[in-house]
PDB file of C-alpha atoms in Angstrom:
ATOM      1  CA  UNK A   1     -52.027  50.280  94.948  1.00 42.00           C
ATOM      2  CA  UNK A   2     -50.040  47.760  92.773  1.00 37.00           C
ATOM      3  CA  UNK A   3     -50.911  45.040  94.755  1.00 40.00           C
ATOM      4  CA  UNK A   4     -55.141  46.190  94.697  1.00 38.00           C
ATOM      5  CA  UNK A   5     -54.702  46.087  90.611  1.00 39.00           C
ATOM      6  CA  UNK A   6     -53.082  42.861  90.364  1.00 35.00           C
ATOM      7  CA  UNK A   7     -55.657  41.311  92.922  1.00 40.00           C
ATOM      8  CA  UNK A   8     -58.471  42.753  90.909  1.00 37.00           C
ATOM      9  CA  UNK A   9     -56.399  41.729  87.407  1.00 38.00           C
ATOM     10  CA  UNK A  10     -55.752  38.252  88.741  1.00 40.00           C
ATOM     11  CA  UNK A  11     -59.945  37.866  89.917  1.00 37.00           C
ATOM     12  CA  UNK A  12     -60.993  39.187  86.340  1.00 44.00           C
ATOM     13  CA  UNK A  13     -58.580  37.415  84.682  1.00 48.00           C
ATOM     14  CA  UNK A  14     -59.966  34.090  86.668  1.00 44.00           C
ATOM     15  CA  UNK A  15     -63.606  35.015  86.201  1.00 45.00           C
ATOM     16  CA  UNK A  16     -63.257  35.735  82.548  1.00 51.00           C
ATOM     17  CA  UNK A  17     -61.422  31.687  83.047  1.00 54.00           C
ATOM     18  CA  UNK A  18     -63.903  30.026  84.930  1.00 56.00           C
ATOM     19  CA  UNK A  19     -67.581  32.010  83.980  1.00 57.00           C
ATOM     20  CA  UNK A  20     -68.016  31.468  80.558  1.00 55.00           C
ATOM     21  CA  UNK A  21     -67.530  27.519  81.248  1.00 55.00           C
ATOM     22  CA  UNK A  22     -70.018  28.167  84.196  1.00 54.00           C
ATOM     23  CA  UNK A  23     -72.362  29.591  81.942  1.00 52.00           C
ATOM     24  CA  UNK A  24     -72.472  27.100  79.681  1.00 50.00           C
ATOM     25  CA  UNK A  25     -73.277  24.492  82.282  1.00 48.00           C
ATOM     26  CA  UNK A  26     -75.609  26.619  83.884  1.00 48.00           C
ATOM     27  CA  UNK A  27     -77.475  27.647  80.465  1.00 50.00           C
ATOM     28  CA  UNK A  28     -77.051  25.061  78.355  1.00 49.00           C
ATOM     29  CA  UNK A  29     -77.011  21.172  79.897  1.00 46.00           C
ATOM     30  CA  UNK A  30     -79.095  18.797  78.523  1.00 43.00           C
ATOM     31  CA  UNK A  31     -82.831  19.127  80.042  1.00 40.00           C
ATOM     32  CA  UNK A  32     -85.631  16.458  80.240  1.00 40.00           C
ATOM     33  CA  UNK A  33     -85.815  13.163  81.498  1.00 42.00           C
ATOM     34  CA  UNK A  34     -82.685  11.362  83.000  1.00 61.00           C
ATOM     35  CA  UNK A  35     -80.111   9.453  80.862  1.00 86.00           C
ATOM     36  CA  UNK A  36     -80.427   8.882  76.880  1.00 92.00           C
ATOM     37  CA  UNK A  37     -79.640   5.738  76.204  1.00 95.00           C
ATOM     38  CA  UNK A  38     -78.026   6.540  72.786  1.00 95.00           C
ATOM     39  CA  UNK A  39     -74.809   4.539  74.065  1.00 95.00           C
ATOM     40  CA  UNK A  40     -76.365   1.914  74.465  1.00 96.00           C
ATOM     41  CA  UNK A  41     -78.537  -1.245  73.153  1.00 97.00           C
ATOM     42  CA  UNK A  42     -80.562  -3.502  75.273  1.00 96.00           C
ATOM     43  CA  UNK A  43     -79.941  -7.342  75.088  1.00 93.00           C
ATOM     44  CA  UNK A  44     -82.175  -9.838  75.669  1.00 90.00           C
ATOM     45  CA  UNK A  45     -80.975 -13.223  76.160  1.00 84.00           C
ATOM     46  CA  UNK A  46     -83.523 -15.017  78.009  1.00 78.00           C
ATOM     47  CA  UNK A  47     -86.844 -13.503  76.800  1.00 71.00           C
ATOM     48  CA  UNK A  48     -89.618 -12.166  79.374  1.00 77.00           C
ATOM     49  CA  UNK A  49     -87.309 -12.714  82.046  1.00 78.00           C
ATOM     50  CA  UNK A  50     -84.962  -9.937  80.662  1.00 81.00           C
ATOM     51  CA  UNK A  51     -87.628  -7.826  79.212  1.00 84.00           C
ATOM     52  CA  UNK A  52     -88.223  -3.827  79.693  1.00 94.00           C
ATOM     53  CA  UNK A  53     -91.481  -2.499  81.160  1.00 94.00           C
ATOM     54  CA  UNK A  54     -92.657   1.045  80.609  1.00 96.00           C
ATOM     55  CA  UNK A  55     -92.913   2.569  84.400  1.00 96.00           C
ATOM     56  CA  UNK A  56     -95.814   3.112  86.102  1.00 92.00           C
ATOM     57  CA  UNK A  57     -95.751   6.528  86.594  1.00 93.00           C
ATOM     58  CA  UNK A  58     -95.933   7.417  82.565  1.00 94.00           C
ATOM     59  CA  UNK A  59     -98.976   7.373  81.812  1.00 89.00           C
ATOM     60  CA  UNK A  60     -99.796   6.578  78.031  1.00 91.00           C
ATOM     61  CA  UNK A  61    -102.873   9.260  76.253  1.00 91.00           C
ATOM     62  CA  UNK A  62    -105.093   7.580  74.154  1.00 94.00           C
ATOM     63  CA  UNK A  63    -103.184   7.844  70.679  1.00 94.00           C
ATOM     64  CA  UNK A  64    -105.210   8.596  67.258  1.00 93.00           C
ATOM     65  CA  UNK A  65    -101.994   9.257  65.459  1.00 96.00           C
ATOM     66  CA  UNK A  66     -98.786   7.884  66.600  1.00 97.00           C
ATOM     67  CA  UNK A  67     -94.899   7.063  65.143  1.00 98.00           C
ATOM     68  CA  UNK A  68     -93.277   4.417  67.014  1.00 98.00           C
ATOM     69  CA  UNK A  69     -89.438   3.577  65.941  1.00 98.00           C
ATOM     70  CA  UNK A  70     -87.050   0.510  67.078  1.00 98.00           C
ATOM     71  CA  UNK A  71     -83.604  -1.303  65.775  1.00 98.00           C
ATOM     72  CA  UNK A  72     -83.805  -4.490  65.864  1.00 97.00           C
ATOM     73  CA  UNK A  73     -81.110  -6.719  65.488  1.00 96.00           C
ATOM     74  CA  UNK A  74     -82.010 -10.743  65.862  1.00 94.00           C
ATOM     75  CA  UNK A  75     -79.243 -13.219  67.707  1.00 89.00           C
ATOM     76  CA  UNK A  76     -81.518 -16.644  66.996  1.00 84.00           C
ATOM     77  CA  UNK A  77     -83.994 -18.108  65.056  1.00 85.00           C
ATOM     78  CA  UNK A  78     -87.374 -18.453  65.834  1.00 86.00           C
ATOM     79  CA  UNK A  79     -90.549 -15.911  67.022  1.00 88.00           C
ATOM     80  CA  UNK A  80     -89.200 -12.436  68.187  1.00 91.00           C
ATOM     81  CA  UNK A  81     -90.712  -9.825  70.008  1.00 93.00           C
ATOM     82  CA  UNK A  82     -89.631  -6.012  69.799  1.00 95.00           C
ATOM     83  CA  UNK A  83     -92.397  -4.397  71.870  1.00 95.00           C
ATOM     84  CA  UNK A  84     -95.846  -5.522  73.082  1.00 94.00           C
ATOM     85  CA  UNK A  85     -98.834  -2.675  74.725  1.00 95.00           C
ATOM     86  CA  UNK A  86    -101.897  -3.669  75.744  1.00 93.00           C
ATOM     87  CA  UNK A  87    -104.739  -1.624  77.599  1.00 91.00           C
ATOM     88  CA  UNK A  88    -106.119  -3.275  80.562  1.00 82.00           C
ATOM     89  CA  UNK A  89    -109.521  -3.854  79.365  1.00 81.00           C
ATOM     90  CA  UNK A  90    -108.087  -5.260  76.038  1.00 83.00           C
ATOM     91  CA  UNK A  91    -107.926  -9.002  75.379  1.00 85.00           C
ATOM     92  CA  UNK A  92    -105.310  -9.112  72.890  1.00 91.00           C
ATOM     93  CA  UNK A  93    -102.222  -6.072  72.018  1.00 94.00           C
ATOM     94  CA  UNK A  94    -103.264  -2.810  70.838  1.00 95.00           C
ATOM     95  CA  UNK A  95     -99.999  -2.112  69.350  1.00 96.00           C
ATOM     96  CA  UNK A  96     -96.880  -4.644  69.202  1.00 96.00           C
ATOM     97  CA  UNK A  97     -94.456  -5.550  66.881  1.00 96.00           C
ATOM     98  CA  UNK A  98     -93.441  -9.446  66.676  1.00 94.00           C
ATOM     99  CA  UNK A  99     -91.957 -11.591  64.042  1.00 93.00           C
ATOM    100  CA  UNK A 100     -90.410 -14.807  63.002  1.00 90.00           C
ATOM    101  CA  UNK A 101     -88.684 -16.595  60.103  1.00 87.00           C
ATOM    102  CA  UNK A 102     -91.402 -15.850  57.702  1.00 91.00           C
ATOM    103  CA  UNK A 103     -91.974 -11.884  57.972  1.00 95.00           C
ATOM    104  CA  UNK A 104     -93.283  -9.439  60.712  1.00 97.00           C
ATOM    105  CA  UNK A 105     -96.640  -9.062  62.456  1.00 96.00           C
ATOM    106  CA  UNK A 106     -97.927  -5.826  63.085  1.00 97.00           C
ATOM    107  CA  UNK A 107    -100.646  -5.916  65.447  1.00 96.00           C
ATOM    108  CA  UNK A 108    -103.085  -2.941  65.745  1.00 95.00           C
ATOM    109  CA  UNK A 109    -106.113  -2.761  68.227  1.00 93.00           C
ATOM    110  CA  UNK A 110    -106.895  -6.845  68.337  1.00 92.00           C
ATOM    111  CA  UNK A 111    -105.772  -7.350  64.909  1.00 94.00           C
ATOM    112  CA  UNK A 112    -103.025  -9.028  63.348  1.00 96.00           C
ATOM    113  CA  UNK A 113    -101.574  -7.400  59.917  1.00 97.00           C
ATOM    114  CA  UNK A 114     -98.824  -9.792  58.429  1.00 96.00           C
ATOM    115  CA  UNK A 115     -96.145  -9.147  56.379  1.00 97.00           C
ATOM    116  CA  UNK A 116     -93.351 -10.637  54.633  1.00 94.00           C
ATOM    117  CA  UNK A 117     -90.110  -8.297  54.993  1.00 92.00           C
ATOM    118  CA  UNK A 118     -87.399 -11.378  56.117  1.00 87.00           C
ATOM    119  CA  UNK A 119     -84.618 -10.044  58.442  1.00 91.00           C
ATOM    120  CA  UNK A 120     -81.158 -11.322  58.502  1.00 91.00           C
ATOM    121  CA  UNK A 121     -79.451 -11.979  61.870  1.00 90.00           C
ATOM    122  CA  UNK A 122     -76.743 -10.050  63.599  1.00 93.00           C
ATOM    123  CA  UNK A 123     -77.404  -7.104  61.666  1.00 95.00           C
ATOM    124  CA  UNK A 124     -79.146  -3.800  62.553  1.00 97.00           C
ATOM    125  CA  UNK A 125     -82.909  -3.545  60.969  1.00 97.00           C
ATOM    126  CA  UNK A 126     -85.108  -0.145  61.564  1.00 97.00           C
ATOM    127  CA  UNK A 127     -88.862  -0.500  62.062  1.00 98.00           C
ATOM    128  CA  UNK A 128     -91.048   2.316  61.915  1.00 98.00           C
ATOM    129  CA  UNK A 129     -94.431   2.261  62.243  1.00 98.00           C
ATOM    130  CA  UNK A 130     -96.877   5.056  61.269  1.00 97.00           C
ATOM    131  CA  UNK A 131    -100.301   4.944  62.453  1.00 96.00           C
ATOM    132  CA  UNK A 132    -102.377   7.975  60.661  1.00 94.00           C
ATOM    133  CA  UNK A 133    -105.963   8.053  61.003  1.00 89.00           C
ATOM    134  CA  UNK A 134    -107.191  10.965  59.354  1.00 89.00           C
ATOM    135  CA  UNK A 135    -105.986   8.906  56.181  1.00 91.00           C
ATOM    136  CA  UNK A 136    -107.190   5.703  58.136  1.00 93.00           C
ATOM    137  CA  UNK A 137    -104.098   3.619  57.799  1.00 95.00           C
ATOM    138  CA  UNK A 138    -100.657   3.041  58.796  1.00 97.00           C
ATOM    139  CA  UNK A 139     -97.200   2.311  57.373  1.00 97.00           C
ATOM    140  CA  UNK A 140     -94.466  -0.434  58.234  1.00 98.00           C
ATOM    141  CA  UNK A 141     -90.715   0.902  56.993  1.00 97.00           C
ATOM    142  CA  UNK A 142     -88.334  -2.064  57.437  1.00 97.00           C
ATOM    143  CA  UNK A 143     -85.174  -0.667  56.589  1.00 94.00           C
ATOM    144  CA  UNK A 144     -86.545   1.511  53.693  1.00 93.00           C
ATOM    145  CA  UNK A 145     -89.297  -0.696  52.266  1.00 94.00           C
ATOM    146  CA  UNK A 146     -92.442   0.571  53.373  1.00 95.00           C
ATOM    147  CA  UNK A 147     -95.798  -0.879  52.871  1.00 95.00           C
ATOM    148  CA  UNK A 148     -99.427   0.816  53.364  1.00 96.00           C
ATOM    149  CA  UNK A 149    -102.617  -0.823  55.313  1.00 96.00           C
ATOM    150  CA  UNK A 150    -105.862   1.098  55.005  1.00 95.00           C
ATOM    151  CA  UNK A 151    -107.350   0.449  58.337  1.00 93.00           C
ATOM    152  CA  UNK A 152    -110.565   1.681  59.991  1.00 85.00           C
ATOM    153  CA  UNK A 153    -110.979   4.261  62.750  1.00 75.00           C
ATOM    154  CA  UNK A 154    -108.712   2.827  65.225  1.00 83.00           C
ATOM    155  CA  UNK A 155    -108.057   4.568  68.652  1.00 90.00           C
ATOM    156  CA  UNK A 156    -104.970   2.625  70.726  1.00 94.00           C
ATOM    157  CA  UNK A 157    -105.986   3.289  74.253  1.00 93.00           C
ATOM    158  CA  UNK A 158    -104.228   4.780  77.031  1.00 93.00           C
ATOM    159  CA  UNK A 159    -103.118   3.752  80.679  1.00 89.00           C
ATOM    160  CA  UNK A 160    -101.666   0.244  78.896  1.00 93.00           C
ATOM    161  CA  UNK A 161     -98.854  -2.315  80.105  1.00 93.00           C
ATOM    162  CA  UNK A 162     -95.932  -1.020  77.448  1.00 95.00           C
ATOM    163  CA  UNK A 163     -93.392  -4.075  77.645  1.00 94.00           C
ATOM    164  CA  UNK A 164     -89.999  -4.516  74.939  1.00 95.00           C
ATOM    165  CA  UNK A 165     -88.250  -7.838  74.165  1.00 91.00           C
ATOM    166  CA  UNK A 166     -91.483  -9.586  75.332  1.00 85.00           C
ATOM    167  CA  UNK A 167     -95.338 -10.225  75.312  1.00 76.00           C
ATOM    168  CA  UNK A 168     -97.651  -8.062  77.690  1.00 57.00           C
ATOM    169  CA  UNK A 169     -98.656 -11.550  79.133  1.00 55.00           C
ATOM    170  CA  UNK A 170    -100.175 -13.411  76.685  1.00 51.00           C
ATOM    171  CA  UNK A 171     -97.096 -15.179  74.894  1.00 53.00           C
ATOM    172  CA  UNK A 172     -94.558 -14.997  77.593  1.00 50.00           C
ATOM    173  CA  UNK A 173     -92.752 -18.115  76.532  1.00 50.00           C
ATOM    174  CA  UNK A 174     -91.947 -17.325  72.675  1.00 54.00           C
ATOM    175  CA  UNK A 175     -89.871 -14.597  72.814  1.00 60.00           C
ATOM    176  CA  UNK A 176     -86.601 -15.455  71.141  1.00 65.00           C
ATOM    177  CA  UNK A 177     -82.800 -13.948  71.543  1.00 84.00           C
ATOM    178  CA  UNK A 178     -82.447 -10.373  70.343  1.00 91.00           C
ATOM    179  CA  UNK A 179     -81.285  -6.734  70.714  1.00 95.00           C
ATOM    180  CA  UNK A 180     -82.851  -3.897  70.919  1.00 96.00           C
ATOM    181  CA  UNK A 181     -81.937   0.184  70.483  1.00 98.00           C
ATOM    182  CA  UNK A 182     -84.018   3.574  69.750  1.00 98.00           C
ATOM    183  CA  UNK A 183     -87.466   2.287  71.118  1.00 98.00           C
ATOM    184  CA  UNK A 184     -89.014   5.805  70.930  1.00 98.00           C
ATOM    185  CA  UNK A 185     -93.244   6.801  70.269  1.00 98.00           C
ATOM    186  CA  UNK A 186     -94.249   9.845  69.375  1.00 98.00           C
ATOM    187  CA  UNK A 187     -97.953  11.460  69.259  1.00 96.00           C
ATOM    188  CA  UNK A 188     -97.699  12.458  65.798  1.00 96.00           C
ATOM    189  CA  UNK A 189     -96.836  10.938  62.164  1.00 96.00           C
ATOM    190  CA  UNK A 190     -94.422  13.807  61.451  1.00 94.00           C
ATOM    191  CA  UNK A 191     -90.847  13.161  60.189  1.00 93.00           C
ATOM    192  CA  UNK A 192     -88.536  12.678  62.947  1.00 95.00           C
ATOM    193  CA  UNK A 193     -84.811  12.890  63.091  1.00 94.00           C
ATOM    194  CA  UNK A 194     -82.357   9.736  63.348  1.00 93.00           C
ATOM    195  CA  UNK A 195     -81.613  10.678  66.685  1.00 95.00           C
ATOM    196  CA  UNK A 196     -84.634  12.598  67.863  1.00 96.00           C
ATOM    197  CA  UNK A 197     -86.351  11.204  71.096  1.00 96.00           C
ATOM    198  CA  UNK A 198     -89.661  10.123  71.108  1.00 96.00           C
ATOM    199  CA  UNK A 199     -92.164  13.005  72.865  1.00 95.00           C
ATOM    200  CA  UNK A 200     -94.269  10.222  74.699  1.00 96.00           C
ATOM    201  CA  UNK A 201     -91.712   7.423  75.470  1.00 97.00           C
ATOM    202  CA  UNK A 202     -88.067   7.777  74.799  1.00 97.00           C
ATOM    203  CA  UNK A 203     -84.672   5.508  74.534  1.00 97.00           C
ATOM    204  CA  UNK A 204     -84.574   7.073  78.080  1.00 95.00           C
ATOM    205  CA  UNK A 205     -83.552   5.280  81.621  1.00 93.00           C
ATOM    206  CA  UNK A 206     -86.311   7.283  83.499  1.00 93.00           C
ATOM    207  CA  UNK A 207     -89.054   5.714  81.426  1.00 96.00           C
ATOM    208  CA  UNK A 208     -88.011   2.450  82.079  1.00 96.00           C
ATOM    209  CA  UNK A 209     -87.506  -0.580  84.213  1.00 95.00           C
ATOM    210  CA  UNK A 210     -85.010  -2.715  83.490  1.00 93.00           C
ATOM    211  CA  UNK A 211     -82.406  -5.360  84.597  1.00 88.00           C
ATOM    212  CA  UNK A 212     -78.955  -4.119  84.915  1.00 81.00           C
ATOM    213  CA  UNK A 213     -77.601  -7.103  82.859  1.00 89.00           C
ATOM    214  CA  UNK A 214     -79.124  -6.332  79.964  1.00 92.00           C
ATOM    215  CA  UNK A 215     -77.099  -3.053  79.004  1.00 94.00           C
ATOM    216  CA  UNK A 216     -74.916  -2.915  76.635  1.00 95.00           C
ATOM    217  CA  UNK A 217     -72.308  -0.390  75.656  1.00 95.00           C
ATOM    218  CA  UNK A 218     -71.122   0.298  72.362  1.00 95.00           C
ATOM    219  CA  UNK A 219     -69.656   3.552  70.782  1.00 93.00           C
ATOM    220  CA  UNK A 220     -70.352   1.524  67.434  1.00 94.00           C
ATOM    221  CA  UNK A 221     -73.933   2.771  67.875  1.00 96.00           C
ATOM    222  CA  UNK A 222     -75.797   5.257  65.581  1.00 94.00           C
ATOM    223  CA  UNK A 223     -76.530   7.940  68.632  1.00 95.00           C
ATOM    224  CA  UNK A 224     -73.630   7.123  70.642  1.00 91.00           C
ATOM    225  CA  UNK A 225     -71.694   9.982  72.134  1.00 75.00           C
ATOM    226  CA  UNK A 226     -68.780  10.714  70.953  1.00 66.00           C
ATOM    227  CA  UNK A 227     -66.654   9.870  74.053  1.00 50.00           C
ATOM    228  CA  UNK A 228     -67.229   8.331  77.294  1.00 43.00           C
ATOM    229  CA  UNK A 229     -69.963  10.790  78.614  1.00 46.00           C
ATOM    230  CA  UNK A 230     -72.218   7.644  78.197  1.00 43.00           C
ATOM    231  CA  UNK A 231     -69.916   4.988  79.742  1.00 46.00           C
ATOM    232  CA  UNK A 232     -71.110   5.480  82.858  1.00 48.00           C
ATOM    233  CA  UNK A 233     -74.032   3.711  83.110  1.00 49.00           C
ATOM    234  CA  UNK A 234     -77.447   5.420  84.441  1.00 52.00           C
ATOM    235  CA  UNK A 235     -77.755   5.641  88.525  1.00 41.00           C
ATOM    236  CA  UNK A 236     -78.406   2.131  89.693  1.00 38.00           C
ATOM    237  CA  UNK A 237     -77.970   0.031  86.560  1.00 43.00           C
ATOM    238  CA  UNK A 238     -74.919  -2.307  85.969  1.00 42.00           C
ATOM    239  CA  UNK A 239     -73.686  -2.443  82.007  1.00 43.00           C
ATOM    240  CA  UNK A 240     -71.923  -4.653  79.598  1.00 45.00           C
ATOM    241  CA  UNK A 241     -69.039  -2.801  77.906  1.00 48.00           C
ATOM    242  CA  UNK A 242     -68.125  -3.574  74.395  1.00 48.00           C
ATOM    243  CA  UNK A 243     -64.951  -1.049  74.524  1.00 44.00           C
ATOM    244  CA  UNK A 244     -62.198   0.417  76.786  1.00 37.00           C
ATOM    245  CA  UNK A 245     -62.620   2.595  79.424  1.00 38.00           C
ATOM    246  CA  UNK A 246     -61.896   6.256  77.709  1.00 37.00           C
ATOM    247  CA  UNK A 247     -59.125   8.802  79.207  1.00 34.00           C
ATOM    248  CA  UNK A 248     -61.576  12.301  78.608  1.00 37.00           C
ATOM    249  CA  UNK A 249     -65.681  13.090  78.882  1.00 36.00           C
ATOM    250  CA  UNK A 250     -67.205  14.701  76.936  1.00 38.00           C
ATOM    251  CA  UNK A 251     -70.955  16.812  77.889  1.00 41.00           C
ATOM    252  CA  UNK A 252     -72.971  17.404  75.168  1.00 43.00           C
ATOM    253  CA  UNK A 253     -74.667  20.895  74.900  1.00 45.00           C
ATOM    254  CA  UNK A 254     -77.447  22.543  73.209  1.00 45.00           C
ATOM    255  CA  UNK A 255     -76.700  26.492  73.362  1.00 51.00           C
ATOM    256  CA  UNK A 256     -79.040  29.593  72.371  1.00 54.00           C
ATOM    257  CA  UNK A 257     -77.083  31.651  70.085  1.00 52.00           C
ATOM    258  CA  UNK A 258     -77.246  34.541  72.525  1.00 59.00           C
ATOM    259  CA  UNK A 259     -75.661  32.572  75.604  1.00 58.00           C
ATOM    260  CA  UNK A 260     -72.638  31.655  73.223  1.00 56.00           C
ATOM    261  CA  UNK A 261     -72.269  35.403  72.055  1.00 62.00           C
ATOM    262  CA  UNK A 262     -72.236  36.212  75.578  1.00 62.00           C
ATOM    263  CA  UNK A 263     -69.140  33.189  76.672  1.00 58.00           C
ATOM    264  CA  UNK A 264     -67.319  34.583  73.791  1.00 53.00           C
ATOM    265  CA  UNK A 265     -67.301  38.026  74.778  1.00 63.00           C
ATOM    266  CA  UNK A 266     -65.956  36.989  78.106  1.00 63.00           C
ATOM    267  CA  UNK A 267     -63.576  35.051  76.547  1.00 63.00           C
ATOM    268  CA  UNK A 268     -62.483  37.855  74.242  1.00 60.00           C
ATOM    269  CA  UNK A 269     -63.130  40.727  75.560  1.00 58.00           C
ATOM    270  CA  UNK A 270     -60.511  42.923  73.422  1.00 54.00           C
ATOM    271  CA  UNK A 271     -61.125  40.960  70.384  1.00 51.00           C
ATOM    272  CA  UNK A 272     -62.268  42.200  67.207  1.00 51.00           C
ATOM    273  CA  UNK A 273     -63.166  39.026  65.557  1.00 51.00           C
ATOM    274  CA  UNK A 274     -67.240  38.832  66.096  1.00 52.00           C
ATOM    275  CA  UNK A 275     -68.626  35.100  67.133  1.00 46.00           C
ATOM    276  CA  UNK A 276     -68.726  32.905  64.306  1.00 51.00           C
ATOM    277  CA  UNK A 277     -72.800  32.546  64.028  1.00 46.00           C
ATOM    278  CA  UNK A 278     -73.506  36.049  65.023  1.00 40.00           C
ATOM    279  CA  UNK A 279     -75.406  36.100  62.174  1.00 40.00           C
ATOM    280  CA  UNK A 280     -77.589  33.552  63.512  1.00 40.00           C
ATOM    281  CA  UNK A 281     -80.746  35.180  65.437  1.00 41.00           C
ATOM    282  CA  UNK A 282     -80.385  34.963  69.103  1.00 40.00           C
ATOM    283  CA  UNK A 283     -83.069  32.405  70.083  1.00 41.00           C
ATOM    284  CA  UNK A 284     -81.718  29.826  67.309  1.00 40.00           C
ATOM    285  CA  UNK A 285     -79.552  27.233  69.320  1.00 40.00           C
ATOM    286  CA  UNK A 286     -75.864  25.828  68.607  1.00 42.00           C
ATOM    287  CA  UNK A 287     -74.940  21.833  69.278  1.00 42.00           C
ATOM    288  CA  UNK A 288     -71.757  21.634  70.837  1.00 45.00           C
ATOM    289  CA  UNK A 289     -69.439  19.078  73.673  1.00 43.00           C
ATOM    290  CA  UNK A 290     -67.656  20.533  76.293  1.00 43.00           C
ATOM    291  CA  UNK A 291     -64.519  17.622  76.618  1.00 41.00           C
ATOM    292  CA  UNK A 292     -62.783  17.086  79.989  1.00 38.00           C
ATOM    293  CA  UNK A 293     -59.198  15.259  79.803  1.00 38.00           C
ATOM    294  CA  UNK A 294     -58.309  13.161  82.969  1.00 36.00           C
ATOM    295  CA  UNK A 295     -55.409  10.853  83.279  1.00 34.00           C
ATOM    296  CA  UNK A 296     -56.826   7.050  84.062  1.00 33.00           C
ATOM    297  CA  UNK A 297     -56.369   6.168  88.203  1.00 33.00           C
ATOM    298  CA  UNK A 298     -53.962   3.201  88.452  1.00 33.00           C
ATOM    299  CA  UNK A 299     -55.704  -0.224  89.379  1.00 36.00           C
ATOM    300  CA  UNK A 300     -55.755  -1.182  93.084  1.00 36.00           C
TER     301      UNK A 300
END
């Protein structure tokens, strides 16, 4: 009879171990589309022939309103590209973002909208552009100075060629050294997080194809993970590292309120303390990272 109670001891103290971790895996991963990229910047060193395209299997809607966000940081003088679409049927980009030593060009179904914001090299600039047309214009925020374009109905179409660090095939050549990080479009002009993904394209390796050279790692980043959950490189691509492999992983979790109450009563099942957001409603969720120590294997 001894024995039976500490079996059944020894399998509840083991499941009250082993669940609640198990549960939080189960419950609370990360869901959506493969890898974030928020580890890592994309470098493009020899123009079109390093440049992104947006797969073929997303498929673009036509876009009335739209937010589309990129860092840009330039390595050389000369014309730049960030991003270039363009619709089949179009003859010249529906929406891009290019530049040069004299400002940025914003073009906008056919049309080219200049301005003058000058961007110093080898240093991280935001763009943001807001395209609203039930008050028929858009905004360009470089950084924090924002300018406003009236504009006429303008409809950017769907079903387009959606290329970064280069033109959609009409200026293949110009396309100067840069880096890019956080290309992410939205559907809507709302205010988005810093590190919010975009709801139509994302800074995501399953919406893009790319070359495996032009990864680059760097905790230095403003989304990177905190440890080396991002080091390894999405399934398939190659990366550049900019630091040292890291000893520990970390998995980054998004958790209902009511899951957590539920690991920490399996944790504690005699404890009196209550969960520290209990007064949190049970469908509100809880960032956390899970971090998994593990000593470095010896080179061969």
């Amino acid at each position: 009879m001894l024995c039976g109670e500490l079996h059944l001891w020894t399998v509840t103290a083991a499941l009250r171990q082993g669940l609640p971790l198990l549960l939080l895996l189960v419950c609370c991963a990360p869901r959506g589309h493969g890898d974030f990229l928020g580890s890592y910047s994309a470098e493009f060193t020899k123009g079109c022939n390093d440049g992104w395209t947006l797969k073929e299997t997303v498929n673009l809607p036509s876009l009335v309103n739209l937010t589309v966000c990129v860092s840009v940081k330039l390595k050389a003088p000369g014309t730049w590209t960030a991003f270039t679409y363009k619709a089949d049927e179009s003859k010249n980009y529906d929406l891009a973002i290019k530049g040069n030593q004299n400002g940025i060009h914003v073009w906008l179904k056919g049309k080219d909208y200049k301005f003058t914001n000058i961007m110093s090299w080898n240093i991280w600039h935001q763009i943001c552009l807001k395209v609203n047309m039930i008050e028929k214009g858009f905004t360009l925020d470089v950084s924090g100075a924002s300018n406003w374009t009236s504009v006429s109905n303008i409809t950017v179409p769907g079903r387009g060629k959606l290329r970064l660090g280069c033109g959609a095939g009409l200026d293949d050549s110009d396309s100067k050294k840069l880096e890019l990080y956080l290309f992410r479009l939205w559907r809507d002009t709302g205010n988005h997080s810093a590190c919010e993904d975009g709801n139509a394209v994302g800074w995501n390796s399953d919406y893009w194809d790319f070359q495996n050279k032009t990864l680059v790692y760097d905790t230095s980043l403003s989304c990177s993970l905190p440890t080396s959950v991002s080091q390894t490189a999405p399934i398939g691509h190659n990366r550049v590292k900019r630091e040292g492999k890291p000893s520990s992983m970390t998995i980054p979790l998004v958790c209902p309120v009511s899951i957590l109450s539920l690991v920490w009563g399996l944790m504690h099942p005699l404890s009196l303390v209550p969960f520290p957001h209990s007064r949190l409603d049970g469908d509100k969720t809880v960032q956390m990272f899970v971090q998994f120590h593990h000593k470095p294997s010896s080179a061969q």
